[in-house]
Structures are given as structure tokens and as C-alpha cells.
Short mmCIF file of N, CA and C in Angstrom, two decimals:
data_model
loop_
_atom_site.label_atom_id
_atom_site.label_comp_id
_atom_site.label_asym_id
_atom_site.label_seq_id
_atom_site.Cartn_x
_atom_site.Cartn_y
_atom_site.Cartn_z
N UNK A 30 9.58 21.29 12.45
CA UNK A 30 8.35 20.43 12.44
C UNK A 30 7.49 20.86 13.58
N UNK A 31 6.25 21.05 13.25
CA UNK A 31 5.24 21.52 14.26
C UNK A 31 4.19 20.43 14.47
N UNK A 32 3.99 20.06 15.71
CA UNK A 32 2.90 19.08 16.07
C UNK A 32 2.62 19.19 17.51
N UNK A 33 1.56 18.50 17.95
CA UNK A 33 1.23 18.41 19.34
C UNK A 33 1.69 17.08 19.82
N UNK A 34 2.39 17.08 20.92
CA UNK A 34 2.98 15.82 21.48
C UNK A 34 2.16 15.42 22.69
N UNK A 35 1.57 14.24 22.66
CA UNK A 35 0.71 13.74 23.74
C UNK A 35 1.44 12.55 24.40
N UNK A 36 2.01 12.79 25.62
CA UNK A 36 2.79 11.73 26.28
C UNK A 36 1.87 10.57 26.72
N UNK A 37 0.61 10.76 26.75
CA UNK A 37 -0.31 9.71 27.19
C UNK A 37 -0.61 8.67 26.09
N UNK A 38 -0.20 8.98 24.87
CA UNK A 38 -0.48 8.05 23.77
C UNK A 38 0.75 7.19 23.45
N UNK A 39 0.59 6.25 22.63
CA UNK A 39 1.72 5.32 22.26
C UNK A 39 2.12 5.51 20.82
N UNK A 40 3.41 5.25 20.53
CA UNK A 40 3.90 5.23 19.15
C UNK A 40 3.64 6.54 18.45
N UNK A 41 3.32 6.44 17.16
CA UNK A 41 3.07 7.63 16.36
C UNK A 41 1.76 8.33 16.77
N UNK A 42 1.00 7.66 17.55
CA UNK A 42 -0.18 8.30 18.12
C UNK A 42 0.09 9.46 19.04
N UNK A 43 1.39 9.56 19.50
CA UNK A 43 1.79 10.72 20.28
C UNK A 43 1.68 12.01 19.49
N UNK A 44 1.83 11.94 18.15
CA UNK A 44 1.83 13.16 17.32
C UNK A 44 0.82 13.10 16.19
N UNK A 45 0.21 11.96 15.90
CA UNK A 45 -0.72 11.86 14.83
C UNK A 45 -2.10 11.35 15.22
N UNK A 46 -3.11 11.78 14.53
CA UNK A 46 -4.44 11.19 14.72
C UNK A 46 -4.48 9.81 14.00
N UNK A 47 -5.46 9.01 14.33
CA UNK A 47 -5.51 7.68 13.75
C UNK A 47 -5.49 7.70 12.22
N UNK A 48 -6.29 8.56 11.64
CA UNK A 48 -6.36 8.62 10.16
C UNK A 48 -5.05 9.16 9.56
N UNK A 49 -4.37 10.04 10.28
CA UNK A 49 -3.08 10.54 9.78
C UNK A 49 -2.04 9.45 9.76
N UNK A 50 -1.99 8.67 10.83
CA UNK A 50 -1.03 7.58 10.89
C UNK A 50 -1.34 6.59 9.76
N UNK A 51 -2.59 6.28 9.59
CA UNK A 51 -2.98 5.32 8.49
C UNK A 51 -2.60 5.85 7.17
N UNK A 52 -2.75 7.15 6.91
CA UNK A 52 -2.37 7.76 5.64
C UNK A 52 -0.93 7.67 5.43
N UNK A 53 -0.12 8.01 6.43
CA UNK A 53 1.36 7.92 6.34
C UNK A 53 1.83 6.49 6.08
N UNK A 54 1.27 5.56 6.83
CA UNK A 54 1.72 4.18 6.71
C UNK A 54 1.37 3.67 5.28
N UNK A 55 0.28 4.14 4.72
CA UNK A 55 -0.09 3.73 3.39
C UNK A 55 0.95 4.26 2.37
N UNK A 56 1.27 5.53 2.48
CA UNK A 56 2.28 6.13 1.56
C UNK A 56 3.65 5.44 1.74
N UNK A 57 4.06 5.23 3.02
CA UNK A 57 5.31 4.52 3.24
C UNK A 57 5.33 3.17 2.61
N UNK A 58 4.21 2.47 2.64
CA UNK A 58 4.06 1.11 2.14
C UNK A 58 4.18 1.06 0.60
N UNK A 59 4.03 2.20 -0.03
CA UNK A 59 4.12 2.21 -1.52
C UNK A 59 5.54 2.19 -2.04
N UNK A 60 6.50 2.34 -1.11
CA UNK A 60 7.90 2.24 -1.38
C UNK A 60 8.31 3.12 -2.60
N UNK A 61 7.94 4.40 -2.53
CA UNK A 61 8.35 5.34 -3.57
C UNK A 61 7.45 5.51 -4.76
N UNK A 62 6.46 4.63 -4.90
CA UNK A 62 5.56 4.72 -6.03
C UNK A 62 4.67 5.95 -5.99
N UNK A 63 4.22 6.25 -4.79
CA UNK A 63 3.35 7.43 -4.62
C UNK A 63 1.89 7.18 -4.89
N UNK A 64 1.06 8.09 -4.42
CA UNK A 64 -0.39 7.96 -4.57
C UNK A 64 -1.04 9.34 -4.56
N UNK A 65 -2.15 9.48 -5.22
CA UNK A 65 -2.93 10.66 -5.16
C UNK A 65 -3.74 10.73 -3.91
N UNK A 66 -4.31 11.86 -3.65
CA UNK A 66 -5.11 12.05 -2.43
C UNK A 66 -6.36 11.12 -2.44
N UNK A 67 -6.88 10.85 -3.62
CA UNK A 67 -8.07 9.97 -3.72
C UNK A 67 -7.74 8.56 -3.21
N UNK A 68 -6.54 8.02 -3.68
CA UNK A 68 -6.18 6.71 -3.27
C UNK A 68 -5.90 6.64 -1.77
N UNK A 69 -5.23 7.69 -1.21
CA UNK A 69 -4.97 7.74 0.22
C UNK A 69 -6.30 7.81 0.98
N UNK A 70 -7.21 8.63 0.51
CA UNK A 70 -8.50 8.81 1.12
C UNK A 70 -9.29 7.48 1.15
N UNK A 71 -9.28 6.80 0.01
CA UNK A 71 -10.02 5.53 -0.08
C UNK A 71 -9.42 4.52 0.86
N UNK A 72 -8.09 4.46 0.90
CA UNK A 72 -7.42 3.50 1.80
C UNK A 72 -7.76 3.81 3.28
N UNK A 73 -7.65 5.06 3.66
CA UNK A 73 -7.89 5.43 5.06
C UNK A 73 -9.34 5.07 5.46
N UNK A 74 -10.26 5.43 4.61
CA UNK A 74 -11.67 5.15 4.94
C UNK A 74 -11.94 3.64 4.96
N UNK A 75 -11.26 2.90 4.12
CA UNK A 75 -11.38 1.47 4.13
C UNK A 75 -10.84 0.89 5.49
N UNK A 76 -9.70 1.43 5.87
CA UNK A 76 -9.06 0.92 7.08
C UNK A 76 -9.85 1.33 8.35
N UNK A 77 -10.51 2.45 8.32
CA UNK A 77 -11.25 2.88 9.44
C UNK A 77 -12.77 2.59 9.36
N UNK A 78 -13.11 1.76 8.41
CA UNK A 78 -14.54 1.39 8.21
C UNK A 78 -15.12 0.88 9.51
N UNK A 79 -16.25 1.38 9.85
CA UNK A 79 -16.93 0.97 11.10
C UNK A 79 -16.50 1.79 12.26
N UNK A 80 -15.41 2.54 12.15
CA UNK A 80 -14.98 3.42 13.25
C UNK A 80 -15.42 4.84 12.98
N UNK A 81 -15.07 5.36 11.83
CA UNK A 81 -15.50 6.71 11.41
C UNK A 81 -15.12 6.93 9.97
N UNK A 82 -15.59 8.01 9.40
CA UNK A 82 -15.34 8.43 8.05
C UNK A 82 -14.58 9.73 8.02
N UNK A 83 -13.53 9.77 7.21
CA UNK A 83 -12.71 10.92 7.12
C UNK A 83 -12.95 11.61 5.80
N UNK A 84 -13.09 12.93 5.77
CA UNK A 84 -13.31 13.66 4.56
C UNK A 84 -12.09 13.72 3.70
N UNK A 85 -12.32 13.85 2.41
CA UNK A 85 -11.17 13.99 1.51
C UNK A 85 -10.40 15.25 1.79
N UNK A 86 -11.10 16.27 2.09
CA UNK A 86 -10.47 17.60 2.44
C UNK A 86 -9.48 17.43 3.60
N UNK A 87 -9.86 16.62 4.61
CA UNK A 87 -8.98 16.38 5.73
C UNK A 87 -7.70 15.65 5.31
N UNK A 88 -7.85 14.68 4.40
CA UNK A 88 -6.70 13.96 3.89
C UNK A 88 -5.81 14.89 3.10
N UNK A 89 -6.41 15.69 2.21
CA UNK A 89 -5.59 16.63 1.38
C UNK A 89 -4.83 17.59 2.31
N UNK A 90 -5.54 18.13 3.31
CA UNK A 90 -4.90 19.07 4.20
C UNK A 90 -3.73 18.42 4.95
N UNK A 91 -3.91 17.15 5.42
CA UNK A 91 -2.85 16.47 6.09
C UNK A 91 -1.69 16.18 5.14
N UNK A 92 -1.91 15.71 3.98
CA UNK A 92 -0.86 15.41 2.98
C UNK A 92 -0.11 16.68 2.66
N UNK A 93 -0.77 17.78 2.48
CA UNK A 93 -0.09 19.06 2.22
C UNK A 93 0.73 19.51 3.43
N UNK A 94 0.18 19.34 4.64
CA UNK A 94 0.94 19.68 5.84
C UNK A 94 2.22 18.86 5.96
N UNK A 95 2.11 17.58 5.66
CA UNK A 95 3.28 16.69 5.74
C UNK A 95 4.30 17.06 4.65
N UNK A 96 3.82 17.61 3.53
CA UNK A 96 4.70 18.08 2.47
C UNK A 96 5.44 19.31 2.96
N UNK A 97 4.69 20.25 3.55
CA UNK A 97 5.37 21.48 4.08
C UNK A 97 6.38 21.18 5.13
N UNK A 98 6.13 20.14 5.92
CA UNK A 98 7.08 19.77 7.00
C UNK A 98 8.21 18.90 6.52
N UNK A 99 8.21 18.53 5.24
CA UNK A 99 9.32 17.72 4.71
C UNK A 99 9.23 16.23 4.89
N UNK A 100 8.07 15.75 5.34
CA UNK A 100 7.86 14.32 5.52
C UNK A 100 7.50 13.68 4.20
N UNK A 101 6.70 14.37 3.40
CA UNK A 101 6.30 13.91 2.04
C UNK A 101 6.78 14.88 1.02
N UNK A 102 6.74 14.47 -0.21
CA UNK A 102 6.94 15.34 -1.36
C UNK A 102 5.92 15.00 -2.40
N UNK A 103 5.76 15.83 -3.39
CA UNK A 103 4.76 15.52 -4.45
C UNK A 103 5.26 16.01 -5.78
N UNK A 104 4.65 15.41 -6.84
CA UNK A 104 4.84 15.93 -8.15
C UNK A 104 3.43 16.10 -8.72
N UNK A 105 3.30 17.14 -9.57
CA UNK A 105 2.02 17.36 -10.19
C UNK A 105 2.02 16.65 -11.56
N UNK A 106 0.95 15.93 -11.82
CA UNK A 106 0.83 15.22 -13.10
C UNK A 106 -0.52 15.70 -13.71
N UNK A 107 -0.53 15.60 -15.02
CA UNK A 107 -1.77 15.96 -15.76
C UNK A 107 -2.39 14.71 -16.27
N UNK A 108 -3.69 14.59 -16.12
CA UNK A 108 -4.38 13.43 -16.60
C UNK A 108 -5.85 13.79 -16.83
N UNK A 109 -6.67 12.73 -16.96
CA UNK A 109 -8.13 12.98 -17.11
C UNK A 109 -8.62 13.81 -15.91
N UNK A 110 -9.29 14.86 -16.18
CA UNK A 110 -9.81 15.69 -15.16
C UNK A 110 -8.91 16.82 -14.69
N UNK A 111 -7.76 16.91 -15.26
CA UNK A 111 -6.86 18.00 -14.91
C UNK A 111 -5.59 17.54 -14.19
N UNK A 112 -5.06 18.50 -13.39
CA UNK A 112 -3.87 18.26 -12.67
C UNK A 112 -4.10 17.66 -11.30
N UNK A 113 -3.22 16.82 -10.82
CA UNK A 113 -3.30 16.27 -9.52
C UNK A 113 -1.94 16.04 -8.93
N UNK A 114 -1.86 15.93 -7.60
CA UNK A 114 -0.60 15.66 -6.96
C UNK A 114 -0.43 14.18 -6.65
N UNK A 115 0.78 13.70 -6.87
CA UNK A 115 1.15 12.36 -6.49
C UNK A 115 2.15 12.52 -5.32
N UNK A 116 1.76 12.00 -4.16
CA UNK A 116 2.53 12.16 -2.95
C UNK A 116 3.44 10.92 -2.74
N UNK A 117 4.67 11.20 -2.36
CA UNK A 117 5.68 10.16 -2.05
C UNK A 117 6.34 10.46 -0.72
N UNK A 118 6.84 9.45 -0.07
CA UNK A 118 7.53 9.67 1.20
C UNK A 118 8.92 10.32 0.94
N UNK A 119 9.20 11.30 1.67
CA UNK A 119 10.52 11.94 1.66
C UNK A 119 11.33 11.37 2.80
N UNK A 120 10.59 11.16 3.95
CA UNK A 120 11.17 10.49 5.15
C UNK A 120 10.50 9.16 5.28
N UNK A 121 11.23 8.10 5.58
CA UNK A 121 10.67 6.83 5.91
C UNK A 121 10.18 6.90 7.39
N UNK A 122 9.64 5.85 7.95
CA UNK A 122 9.10 5.90 9.29
C UNK A 122 10.24 6.19 10.33
N UNK A 123 11.39 5.59 10.11
CA UNK A 123 12.54 5.89 11.04
C UNK A 123 12.94 7.35 10.96
N UNK A 124 13.04 7.84 9.77
CA UNK A 124 13.38 9.28 9.62
C UNK A 124 12.34 10.18 10.19
N UNK A 125 11.10 9.82 10.14
CA UNK A 125 10.04 10.63 10.74
C UNK A 125 10.12 10.61 12.22
N UNK A 126 10.36 9.39 12.75
CA UNK A 126 10.52 9.26 14.28
C UNK A 126 11.70 10.08 14.72
N UNK A 127 12.79 10.07 13.98
CA UNK A 127 13.99 10.85 14.32
C UNK A 127 13.69 12.36 14.28
N UNK A 128 12.91 12.78 13.27
CA UNK A 128 12.54 14.19 13.18
C UNK A 128 11.69 14.60 14.38
N UNK A 129 10.81 13.76 14.85
CA UNK A 129 9.95 14.01 16.02
C UNK A 129 10.88 14.16 17.19
N UNK A 130 11.75 13.19 17.37
CA UNK A 130 12.69 13.25 18.53
C UNK A 130 13.51 14.53 18.50
N UNK A 131 14.02 14.91 17.33
CA UNK A 131 14.80 16.10 17.21
C UNK A 131 13.98 17.35 17.57
N UNK A 132 12.75 17.42 17.11
CA UNK A 132 11.90 18.56 17.36
C UNK A 132 11.64 18.67 18.87
N UNK A 133 11.36 17.53 19.53
CA UNK A 133 11.03 17.54 20.95
C UNK A 133 12.32 17.96 21.74
N UNK A 134 13.46 17.40 21.37
CA UNK A 134 14.68 17.75 22.06
C UNK A 134 15.06 19.25 21.86
N UNK A 135 14.90 19.71 20.64
CA UNK A 135 15.25 21.11 20.34
C UNK A 135 14.34 22.07 21.22
N UNK A 136 13.07 21.69 21.31
CA UNK A 136 12.13 22.47 22.08
C UNK A 136 12.48 22.46 23.60
N UNK A 137 12.79 21.28 24.10
CA UNK A 137 13.18 21.17 25.51
C UNK A 137 14.48 21.87 25.82
N UNK A 138 15.45 21.74 24.91
CA UNK A 138 16.74 22.41 25.13
C UNK A 138 16.60 23.94 25.09
N UNK A 139 15.69 24.39 24.24
CA UNK A 139 15.47 25.85 24.16
C UNK A 139 14.82 26.41 25.43
N UNK A 140 13.86 25.72 25.98
CA UNK A 140 13.11 26.20 27.10
C UNK A 140 13.61 25.73 28.47
N UNK A 141 14.22 24.56 28.48
CA UNK A 141 14.65 23.90 29.78
C UNK A 141 16.06 23.33 29.65
N UNK A 142 17.02 24.13 29.26
CA UNK A 142 18.38 23.67 28.88
C UNK A 142 18.95 22.85 30.01
N UNK A 143 19.12 23.40 31.19
CA UNK A 143 19.77 22.74 32.30
C UNK A 143 19.08 21.45 32.67
N UNK A 144 17.74 21.53 32.84
CA UNK A 144 16.96 20.33 33.27
C UNK A 144 17.01 19.23 32.23
N UNK A 145 16.98 19.64 30.99
CA UNK A 145 17.01 18.63 29.88
C UNK A 145 18.41 17.98 29.85
N UNK A 146 19.42 18.72 29.96
CA UNK A 146 20.81 18.14 29.96
C UNK A 146 21.03 17.27 31.16
N UNK A 147 20.60 17.67 32.37
CA UNK A 147 20.72 16.82 33.55
C UNK A 147 19.97 15.51 33.34
N UNK A 148 18.76 15.58 32.78
CA UNK A 148 17.97 14.40 32.60
C UNK A 148 18.60 13.44 31.57
N UNK A 149 19.14 14.03 30.53
CA UNK A 149 19.83 13.17 29.52
C UNK A 149 21.01 12.45 30.15
N UNK A 150 21.84 13.18 30.93
CA UNK A 150 22.97 12.57 31.57
C UNK A 150 22.54 11.52 32.59
N UNK A 151 21.52 11.81 33.39
CA UNK A 151 21.04 10.86 34.36
C UNK A 151 20.52 9.59 33.68
N UNK A 152 19.79 9.75 32.61
CA UNK A 152 19.22 8.59 31.89
C UNK A 152 20.38 7.80 31.24
N UNK A 153 21.34 8.47 30.68
CA UNK A 153 22.48 7.76 30.05
C UNK A 153 23.24 7.00 31.10
N UNK A 154 23.45 7.57 32.28
CA UNK A 154 24.20 6.89 33.36
C UNK A 154 23.40 5.67 33.85
N UNK A 155 22.08 5.86 34.00
CA UNK A 155 21.22 4.76 34.46
C UNK A 155 21.24 3.59 33.48
N UNK A 156 21.17 3.90 32.21
CA UNK A 156 21.23 2.87 31.18
C UNK A 156 22.61 2.15 31.14
N UNK A 157 23.67 2.82 31.38
CA UNK A 157 25.02 2.24 31.46
C UNK A 157 25.09 1.24 32.65
N UNK A 158 24.52 1.63 33.78
CA UNK A 158 24.50 0.80 34.95
C UNK A 158 23.56 -0.38 34.79
N UNK A 159 22.59 -0.30 33.88
CA UNK A 159 21.65 -1.36 33.72
C UNK A 159 20.47 -1.28 34.68
N UNK A 160 20.22 -0.08 35.21
CA UNK A 160 19.03 0.07 36.10
C UNK A 160 17.76 0.00 35.36
#
């Protein structure tokens, strides 16, 4: 999983832009039913109304990126106007958060093995003591 991690932000905002988080929350809320890029785009722009407008191309790019990273999946359906993709969650929010944590830990362990392990052990010991 590839993303930029911003420690200054909170929650999913650490790795997602506001419209991306809104798009994912919308798809998660569909509980497996799925939605096309148009429905996601309309929802996101409705949710961000008065803040800013997001292009449909940005939504499609994000949905496809999340598909490549295994967060979403899609099926192609044929209907009026041709073929389109219906996106569904492959990972729920908890699974996505866990994938983020795994990616961050893997990266830290790769580049800072000793320091990361020391910090994990120190944090674990502090939590056990109740500090």
C-alpha cells in the first residue's frame, strides 16, 4: 500500500484527502451493494458543498487507485451508455486502518529496525505499567 502519512493530521486524514475519505466512507456505508463513480462523485460533491467541488476524474482516479491497492474491488456491468464499473469495499474501515498500520510498521522496520523495535518495547512496557 502506497500513501503519504501526515502525522499532523487526525484519523484517516493522516493518509487521505477530505474527498477521498468521504468517497471511501460512502462506499463502506453501502455494505456491499456498491456504486458507480457517478454516484460516488455526486455524494462527495454533495457532502463538500460550499467547501469545494471535486472533478469526476479525480473520483475515478481515486477509486481505481484504491482498487489497485486492494481496498476496493469492482465489477464491470453493461447498461445504457455502455460499460461501467461498480465499486465495492474489499476492506472495511477497520481492515483499511490495519493495512495502514502494517504499511507504516513495515516501512519503519525496513529503514529503522533497531529504533522501531526499541520504541515498540518501550511503548508496550509503558502501557503495562499504566503510564
